[in-house]
Short mmCIF file of C-alpha atoms in Angstrom, two decimals:
data_model
loop_
_atom_site.label_atom_id
_atom_site.label_comp_id
_atom_site.label_asym_id
_atom_site.label_seq_id
_atom_site.Cartn_x
_atom_site.Cartn_y
_atom_site.Cartn_z
CA MET A 1 22.06 -2.44 -15.48
CA ASN A 2 19.52 -3.07 -12.80
CA SER A 3 20.95 -3.22 -9.29
CA THR A 4 17.64 -4.14 -7.63
CA ALA A 5 17.06 -7.82 -6.82
CA LEU A 6 14.41 -9.32 -9.13
CA PRO A 7 12.04 -10.54 -6.36
CA LEU A 8 12.02 -6.97 -5.03
CA VAL A 9 11.12 -5.61 -8.48
CA VAL A 10 8.30 -8.17 -8.71
CA LEU A 11 7.02 -7.19 -5.26
CA SER A 12 7.22 -3.47 -6.11
CA GLU A 13 5.17 -4.10 -9.26
CA GLN A 14 2.54 -5.92 -7.18
CA PHE A 15 2.26 -2.96 -4.81
CA ALA A 16 2.14 -0.52 -7.75
CA LYS A 17 -0.98 -2.31 -9.04
CA LEU A 18 -2.91 -1.19 -5.94
CA PRO A 19 -5.05 1.96 -6.33
CA GLY A 20 -3.29 5.20 -5.39
CA ILE A 21 0.16 3.58 -5.07
CA GLY A 22 2.78 4.93 -7.50
CA MET A 23 6.10 3.27 -8.36
CA LYS A 24 8.15 5.24 -5.76
CA THR A 25 5.72 4.39 -2.96
CA ALA A 26 5.55 0.78 -4.16
CA GLN A 27 9.34 0.53 -3.90
CA ARG A 28 9.30 1.95 -0.40
CA LEU A 29 6.62 -0.56 0.64
CA ALA A 30 8.63 -3.44 -0.91
CA TYR A 31 11.74 -2.41 1.06
CA HIS A 32 9.57 -2.18 4.16
CA VAL A 33 8.52 -5.81 3.64
CA MET A 34 12.22 -6.74 3.60
CA SER A 35 12.62 -5.17 7.03
CA MET A 36 9.78 -7.28 8.47
CA SER A 37 10.43 -10.44 10.46
CA GLU A 38 9.75 -13.84 8.85
CA GLU A 39 6.47 -14.17 10.80
CA GLU A 40 5.28 -10.65 9.91
CA ALA A 41 5.86 -11.23 6.19
CA ARG A 42 4.07 -14.57 6.37
CA ALA A 43 1.15 -13.05 8.31
CA PHE A 44 0.81 -10.34 5.64
CA ALA A 45 0.82 -12.87 2.78
CA ASP A 46 -1.59 -15.16 4.66
CA ALA A 47 -3.98 -12.27 5.30
CA ILE A 48 -4.22 -11.67 1.54
CA ILE A 49 -4.86 -15.34 0.74
CA THR A 50 -7.26 -15.85 3.67
CA ALA A 51 -9.30 -12.73 2.93
CA HIS A 52 -9.46 -13.58 -0.76
CA SER A 53 -10.37 -17.22 -0.33
CA THR A 54 -12.76 -17.10 2.64
CA VAL A 55 -14.65 -13.86 2.09
CA LYS A 56 -17.67 -14.26 -0.23
CA GLU A 57 -20.87 -12.37 -0.92
CA CYS A 58 -23.72 -12.75 1.61
CA SER A 59 -26.41 -14.93 -0.03
CA VAL A 60 -29.07 -12.33 0.83
CA CYS A 61 -27.60 -8.81 0.58
CA CYS A 62 -24.36 -9.44 -1.40
CA ASN A 63 -22.25 -7.70 1.27
CA LEU A 64 -18.84 -9.34 1.81
CA THR A 65 -18.73 -11.88 4.64
CA GLU A 66 -16.88 -15.05 5.59
CA LYS A 67 -20.16 -16.81 6.54
CA GLU A 68 -23.27 -17.76 4.52
CA LEU A 69 -25.10 -14.68 5.90
CA CYS A 70 -23.49 -11.35 6.80
CA PRO A 71 -23.83 -10.18 10.46
CA VAL A 72 -26.58 -7.70 9.50
CA CYS A 73 -28.78 -10.20 7.60
CA ASP A 74 -28.17 -12.78 10.34
CA ASP A 75 -29.37 -10.41 13.12
CA ASP A 76 -33.12 -10.89 13.80
CA ARG A 77 -33.28 -7.54 15.63
CA ARG A 78 -32.71 -5.78 12.31
CA ASP A 79 -35.80 -4.60 10.40
CA GLN A 80 -35.84 -6.83 7.31
CA SER A 81 -38.59 -4.74 5.66
CA THR A 82 -36.31 -1.77 4.94
CA ILE A 83 -33.48 -2.23 2.47
CA CYS A 84 -30.73 0.35 2.06
CA VAL A 85 -29.17 -0.04 -1.39
CA VAL A 86 -25.48 0.91 -1.58
CA GLU A 87 -22.72 0.63 -4.16
CA THR A 88 -19.93 -1.04 -2.15
CA PRO A 89 -19.33 -2.93 1.13
CA LYS A 90 -17.41 0.16 2.36
CA ASP A 91 -20.71 2.08 2.27
CA VAL A 92 -22.29 -0.48 4.61
CA THR A 93 -19.46 0.14 7.07
CA ALA A 94 -20.07 3.90 6.78
CA PHE A 95 -23.79 3.51 7.60
CA GLU A 96 -23.10 1.11 10.47
CA ARG A 97 -20.84 3.76 11.99
CA THR A 98 -23.83 6.11 12.35
CA ASN A 99 -25.44 3.60 14.80
CA GLU A 100 -28.81 4.99 13.66
CA TYR A 101 -29.91 2.64 10.88
CA ASN A 102 -31.78 -0.51 11.91
CA GLY A 103 -32.78 -1.92 8.51
CA VAL A 104 -30.80 -4.19 6.23
CA TYR A 105 -28.63 -3.51 3.17
CA HIS A 106 -28.18 -4.50 -0.44
CA VAL A 107 -24.76 -4.10 -2.00
CA LEU A 108 -24.81 -3.52 -5.78
CA HIS A 109 -21.04 -3.97 -6.29
CA GLY A 110 -20.96 -1.18 -8.84
CA LEU A 111 -23.10 1.46 -10.53
CA ILE A 112 -24.64 1.51 -13.99
CA SER A 113 -22.14 3.31 -16.21
CA PRO A 114 -22.55 2.86 -19.99
CA LEU A 115 -19.33 4.83 -20.61
CA ASP A 116 -17.35 2.25 -18.61
CA GLY A 117 -19.32 -0.59 -20.19
CA ILE A 118 -21.15 -1.43 -16.94
CA THR A 119 -24.73 -2.43 -17.78
CA PRO A 120 -27.56 -3.16 -15.27
CA ASP A 121 -27.07 -6.94 -15.54
CA MET A 122 -23.44 -6.59 -14.34
CA ILE A 123 -24.40 -5.34 -10.86
CA ARG A 124 -26.63 -7.02 -8.21
CA ILE A 125 -29.98 -5.55 -9.36
CA LYS A 126 -31.52 -8.96 -10.14
CA GLU A 127 -30.84 -10.12 -6.57
CA LEU A 128 -32.42 -6.91 -5.20
CA LEU A 129 -35.59 -7.35 -7.29
CA LYS A 130 -35.90 -10.94 -6.06
CA ARG A 131 -35.74 -9.74 -2.42
CA VAL A 132 -38.26 -6.94 -3.03
CA GLY A 133 -40.54 -9.33 -4.95
CA SER A 134 -40.71 -11.69 -1.96
CA GLY A 135 -43.34 -9.38 -0.41
CA ASP A 136 -41.85 -8.59 3.02
CA VAL A 137 -40.19 -5.35 1.95
CA THR A 138 -41.97 -2.04 2.56
CA GLU A 139 -39.22 0.47 1.75
CA VAL A 140 -36.13 0.61 -0.41
CA ILE A 141 -33.71 3.45 0.37
CA MET A 142 -31.50 4.34 -2.59
CA ALA A 143 -28.17 5.22 -0.96
CA THR A 144 -25.87 5.33 -3.98
CA ASN A 145 -23.33 8.15 -4.20
CA PRO A 146 -24.63 11.58 -5.34
CA THR A 147 -22.72 11.33 -8.64
CA VAL A 148 -24.05 11.01 -12.21
CA GLU A 149 -23.75 7.20 -12.12
CA GLY A 150 -25.17 7.00 -8.60
CA GLU A 151 -28.20 9.11 -9.55
CA ALA A 152 -28.76 7.19 -12.78
CA THR A 153 -28.60 3.85 -10.95
CA ALA A 154 -31.02 5.09 -8.26
CA MET A 155 -33.50 6.26 -10.91
CA TYR A 156 -33.16 3.02 -12.90
CA ILE A 157 -33.79 0.81 -9.86
CA SER A 158 -36.65 2.96 -8.53
CA LYS A 159 -38.45 2.63 -11.87
CA LEU A 160 -38.23 -1.17 -11.60
CA ILE A 161 -39.37 -1.30 -7.96
CA LYS A 162 -42.19 1.25 -7.83
CA PRO A 163 -44.56 -0.90 -9.99
CA LEU A 164 -44.26 -3.55 -7.25
CA GLY A 165 -45.99 -1.14 -4.83
CA VAL A 166 -42.93 -0.68 -2.62
CA LYS A 167 -41.95 2.79 -1.35
CA VAL A 168 -38.63 3.94 -2.83
CA THR A 169 -36.73 6.75 -1.11
CA ARG A 170 -33.49 8.60 -1.81
CA LEU A 171 -30.92 9.90 0.68
CA ALA A 172 -31.35 13.62 1.38
CA PHE A 173 -28.82 15.89 -0.25
CA GLY A 174 -27.11 16.82 2.93
CA LEU A 175 -24.22 15.05 1.25
CA PRO A 176 -21.86 17.30 -0.69
CA VAL A 177 -22.81 16.65 -4.34
CA GLY A 178 -19.96 15.11 -6.36
CA GLY A 179 -18.32 13.65 -3.24
CA THR A 180 -18.30 10.03 -2.14
CA LEU A 181 -20.07 8.27 0.74
CA GLU A 182 -16.89 6.75 2.04
CA PHE A 183 -15.52 10.05 3.35
CA ALA A 184 -18.74 11.54 4.76
CA ASP A 185 -18.73 12.04 8.54
CA GLU A 186 -21.26 10.26 10.77
CA VAL A 187 -23.49 13.29 11.42
CA THR A 188 -23.78 14.21 7.74
CA LEU A 189 -24.62 10.60 6.90
CA PHE A 190 -27.24 10.43 9.66
CA LYS A 191 -28.85 13.70 8.46
CA ALA A 192 -28.94 12.36 4.91
CA LEU A 193 -30.58 9.17 6.18
CA GLU A 194 -33.13 11.09 8.34
CA ASN A 195 -34.22 13.47 5.58
CA ARG A 196 -34.62 10.88 2.84
CA SER A 197 -37.33 11.71 0.31
CA GLU A 198 -39.63 9.59 -1.84
CA ILE A 199 -38.78 9.32 -5.54
CA ASN A 200 -41.79 10.56 -7.56
CA MET B 1 -21.67 -4.19 15.75
CA ASN B 2 -19.01 -4.71 13.14
CA SER B 3 -20.37 -5.36 9.66
CA THR B 4 -16.95 -5.97 8.10
CA ALA B 5 -15.84 -9.57 7.60
CA LEU B 6 -13.04 -10.48 10.02
CA PRO B 7 -10.48 -11.57 7.37
CA LEU B 8 -10.96 -8.17 5.73
CA VAL B 9 -10.30 -6.40 9.03
CA VAL B 10 -7.14 -8.50 9.47
CA LEU B 11 -5.97 -7.64 5.95
CA SER B 12 -6.71 -3.93 6.48
CA GLU B 13 -4.62 -4.00 9.65
CA GLN B 14 -1.75 -5.59 7.74
CA PHE B 15 -1.87 -2.83 5.12
CA ALA B 16 -2.11 -0.16 7.84
CA LYS B 17 1.24 -1.37 9.26
CA LEU B 18 3.00 -0.24 6.06
CA PRO B 19 4.66 3.19 6.17
CA GLY B 20 2.46 6.07 4.98
CA ILE B 21 -0.71 3.94 4.81
CA GLY B 22 -3.52 5.09 7.12
CA MET B 23 -6.59 3.05 8.15
CA LYS B 24 -8.86 4.49 5.42
CA THR B 25 -6.33 3.76 2.68
CA ALA B 26 -5.65 0.33 4.18
CA GLN B 27 -9.37 -0.49 3.97
CA ARG B 28 -9.51 0.62 0.35
CA LEU B 29 -6.49 -1.56 -0.48
CA ALA B 30 -8.09 -4.54 1.31
CA TYR B 31 -11.28 -4.14 -0.72
CA HIS B 32 -9.16 -3.87 -3.85
CA VAL B 33 -7.60 -7.25 -3.04
CA MET B 34 -11.14 -8.69 -2.89
CA SER B 35 -11.73 -7.50 -6.45
CA MET B 36 -8.60 -9.29 -7.71
CA SER B 37 -8.78 -12.66 -9.42
CA GLU B 38 -7.64 -15.79 -7.53
CA GLU B 39 -4.33 -15.79 -9.47
CA GLU B 40 -3.66 -12.09 -8.87
CA ALA B 41 -4.17 -12.42 -5.11
CA ARG B 42 -1.94 -15.48 -5.02
CA ALA B 43 0.75 -13.72 -7.10
CA PHE B 44 0.68 -10.78 -4.66
CA ALA B 45 1.03 -13.03 -1.60
CA ASP B 46 3.74 -15.11 -3.31
CA ALA B 47 5.70 -11.96 -4.20
CA ILE B 48 5.83 -11.03 -0.50
CA ILE B 49 6.99 -14.49 0.59
CA THR B 50 9.45 -14.89 -2.29
CA ALA B 51 11.01 -11.46 -1.82
CA HIS B 52 11.27 -11.96 1.91
CA SER B 53 12.72 -15.48 1.78
CA THR B 54 15.07 -15.27 -1.22
CA VAL B 55 16.48 -11.75 -0.97
CA LYS B 56 19.51 -11.54 1.33
CA GLU B 57 22.42 -9.17 1.83
CA CYS B 58 25.30 -9.36 -0.67
CA SER B 59 28.26 -10.99 1.10
CA VAL B 60 30.53 -8.12 0.02
CA CYS B 61 28.57 -4.86 -0.04
CA CYS B 62 25.44 -5.75 2.03
CA ASN B 63 23.11 -4.55 -0.77
CA LEU B 64 19.97 -6.69 -1.13
CA THR B 65 20.22 -9.46 -3.73
CA GLU B 66 18.84 -12.93 -4.40
CA LYS B 67 22.35 -14.29 -5.22
CA GLU B 68 25.55 -14.62 -3.16
CA LEU B 69 26.94 -11.44 -4.81
CA CYS B 70 24.87 -8.46 -5.98
CA PRO B 71 25.06 -7.57 -9.70
CA VAL B 72 27.42 -4.64 -8.99
CA CYS B 73 29.95 -6.64 -6.92
CA ASP B 74 29.70 -9.50 -9.43
CA ASP B 75 30.56 -7.23 -12.40
CA ASP B 76 34.35 -7.23 -13.07
CA ARG B 77 34.05 -4.06 -15.19
CA ARG B 78 33.25 -2.12 -11.99
CA ASP B 79 36.12 -0.36 -10.23
CA GLN B 80 36.48 -2.31 -6.96
CA SER B 81 38.89 0.28 -5.51
CA THR B 82 36.21 2.96 -5.04
CA ILE B 83 33.46 2.31 -2.51
CA CYS B 84 30.38 4.51 -2.30
CA VAL B 85 28.87 4.20 1.20
CA VAL B 86 25.09 4.62 1.34
CA GLU B 87 22.38 4.18 3.96
CA THR B 88 19.86 1.98 2.12
CA PRO B 89 19.56 -0.25 -0.98
CA LYS B 90 17.22 2.41 -2.45
CA ASP B 91 20.21 4.80 -2.54
CA VAL B 92 22.14 2.28 -4.68
CA THR B 93 19.27 2.28 -7.17
CA ALA B 94 19.34 6.10 -7.20
CA PHE B 95 23.09 6.16 -8.01
CA GLU B 96 22.74 3.45 -10.66
CA ARG B 97 20.14 5.62 -12.39
CA THR B 98 22.78 8.33 -12.97
CA ASN B 99 24.72 5.86 -15.21
CA GLU B 100 27.85 7.80 -14.21
CA TYR B 101 29.28 5.90 -11.27
CA ASN B 102 31.55 2.96 -12.05
CA GLY B 103 32.74 2.01 -8.55
CA VAL B 104 31.10 -0.32 -6.07
CA TYR B 105 28.85 0.30 -3.05
CA HIS B 106 28.54 -0.42 0.62
CA VAL B 107 25.08 -0.39 2.18
CA LEU B 108 25.03 0.51 5.89
CA HIS B 109 21.36 -0.41 6.47
CA GLY B 110 20.88 2.54 8.79
CA LEU B 111 22.62 5.58 10.24
CA ILE B 112 24.12 6.13 13.66
CA SER B 113 21.39 7.74 15.76
CA PRO B 114 21.84 7.67 19.53
CA LEU B 115 18.38 9.22 20.03
CA ASP B 116 16.79 6.23 18.27
CA GLY B 117 19.12 3.83 20.05
CA ILE B 118 21.08 2.99 16.88
CA THR B 119 24.76 2.58 17.76
CA PRO B 120 27.68 2.05 15.30
CA ASP B 121 27.71 -1.73 15.89
CA MET B 122 24.08 -2.01 14.70
CA ILE B 123 24.88 -0.92 11.12
CA ARG B 124 27.31 -2.49 8.59
CA ILE B 125 30.43 -0.46 9.58
CA LYS B 126 32.43 -3.56 10.64
CA GLU B 127 31.94 -5.09 7.17
CA LEU B 128 33.05 -1.81 5.53
CA LEU B 129 36.23 -1.63 7.63
CA LYS B 130 37.05 -5.23 6.68
CA ARG B 131 36.75 -4.35 2.97
CA VAL B 132 38.83 -1.20 3.32
CA GLY B 133 41.42 -3.06 5.40
CA SER B 134 41.94 -5.63 2.64
CA GLY B 135 44.23 -3.12 0.89
CA ASP B 136 42.65 -2.83 -2.59
CA VAL B 137 40.53 0.21 -1.78
CA THR B 138 41.85 3.68 -2.68
CA GLU B 139 38.77 5.85 -2.06
CA VAL B 140 35.68 5.72 0.11
CA ILE B 141 32.89 8.11 -0.89
CA MET B 142 30.55 8.94 2.00
CA ALA B 143 27.14 9.20 0.34
CA THR B 144 24.84 9.25 3.35
CA ASN B 145 21.91 11.69 3.36
CA PRO B 146 22.73 15.34 4.21
CA THR B 147 20.87 15.12 7.53
CA VAL B 148 22.19 15.29 11.09
CA GLU B 149 22.44 11.48 11.33
CA GLY B 150 23.91 11.19 7.82
CA GLU B 151 26.60 13.78 8.59
CA ALA B 152 27.43 12.23 11.95
CA THR B 153 27.73 8.76 10.41
CA ALA B 154 29.96 10.11 7.60
CA MET B 155 32.24 11.83 10.13
CA TYR B 156 32.36 8.75 12.38
CA ILE B 157 33.31 6.40 9.53
CA SER B 158 35.84 8.81 8.01
CA LYS B 159 37.65 9.02 11.34
CA LEU B 160 37.96 5.22 11.38
CA ILE B 161 39.12 4.95 7.75
CA LYS B 162 41.58 7.85 7.39
CA PRO B 163 44.21 6.22 9.71
CA LEU B 164 44.28 3.33 7.18
CA GLY B 165 45.66 5.75 4.55
CA VAL B 166 42.58 5.58 2.37
CA LYS B 167 41.13 8.77 0.83
CA VAL B 168 37.68 9.55 2.22
CA THR B 169 35.41 11.93 0.29
CA ARG B 170 31.95 13.33 0.87
CA LEU B 171 29.24 14.03 -1.70
CA ALA B 172 29.14 17.71 -2.73
CA PHE B 173 26.31 19.72 -1.25
CA GLY B 174 24.52 20.11 -4.49
CA LEU B 175 21.87 18.10 -2.67
CA PRO B 176 19.23 20.16 -0.91
CA VAL B 177 20.22 19.97 2.77
CA GLY B 178 17.62 18.19 4.92
CA GLY B 179 16.21 16.29 1.94
CA THR B 180 16.70 12.61 1.12
CA LEU B 181 18.70 10.91 -1.62
CA GLU B 182 15.76 8.86 -2.78
CA PHE B 183 13.97 11.83 -4.35
CA ALA B 184 16.97 13.64 -5.87
CA ASP B 185 16.93 13.82 -9.69
CA GLU B 186 19.70 12.23 -11.79
CA VAL B 187 21.51 15.47 -12.69
CA THR B 188 21.64 16.72 -9.09
CA LEU B 189 22.94 13.34 -7.95
CA PHE B 190 25.59 13.31 -10.69
CA LYS B 191 26.74 16.85 -9.77
CA ALA B 192 26.95 15.83 -6.13
CA LEU B 193 29.04 12.82 -7.14
CA GLU B 194 31.32 14.86 -9.45
CA ASN B 195 32.04 17.62 -6.91
CA ARG B 196 32.78 15.35 -3.97
CA SER B 197 35.34 16.79 -1.55
CA GLU B 198 37.90 15.21 0.78
CA ILE B 199 37.08 15.14 4.51
CA ASN B 200 39.88 16.97 6.37
#
């Protein structure tokens, strides 16, 4: 016999769907929601709905934003001729924290990974080629993670862009190989950005 | 300059309020919500609202339930003369998992803790005394955690109940002292239940 109220079980299962949250933690989070005030619970639920319904991809760089253009693309002080290509919106945040990069971004929303069934047409490569083809771009920095998929995606994209006469560079391997961008500290990221090398 | 969309920042802050969730994890969870479908995000938000608005305390034992009576109090096969007093609804779930306890529960929703400003009138002791005073109860099992606050609360309640002529017992210390009920395995919990001793 189950002594837990059904709505609590449902809520626990919702939490358990989140990455890195097991069933025990999910239960604890569900009970925590019960201890919230009416307004706090409503604010939490509203934040989910609002974020999900208002945040879309920037029409230029595919970063997540609630406007037509993300703050970076919309800023005319940013150098629009340099595009830093990253896997996820989190990586944009990581680069912005360095306060050293003045170009713009392009968010792929994934990496090519045949084993996971992710082919080049499933990530935002088409949109990147369209931007590069417009003629104003002089450099594309491949800033995907230093993993097998990240390297493969960087190589794939550089082979498509180089024939267009645009310089393609790769982040320097100051990054610990096999790690992820998200957890790199600011100095390491800045060094990796500074020592970027051209893909031959 | 902040490159993260405001609704995402708001959602991250909501996640970061949950126990054991830091800002990095909160951000990852927020981005995960963005990758959900419309229906999934809505189901998540609805689960929070539904759990918070429909789940109340059982009118008898104060366990959380969506009905007037929780499934344990509502089950006439349960022995209503034995009350197992626990701190949280999670502890009820832990005891139910042993499949060995046939009495009913009383959920205190906290422990007496003067250092945290929690006095006896802030937890469900009044409701417990009312149940015990009704005359049908023959044994009260103090099943609070084996911590300083848990011990103090057990002693406090037993001193109030013993003058009523009701037997008060305490879980056996098969439980690792200083640990919490929530993470005890079924066998340890059953042993602790079986070897309970009277408070003198």
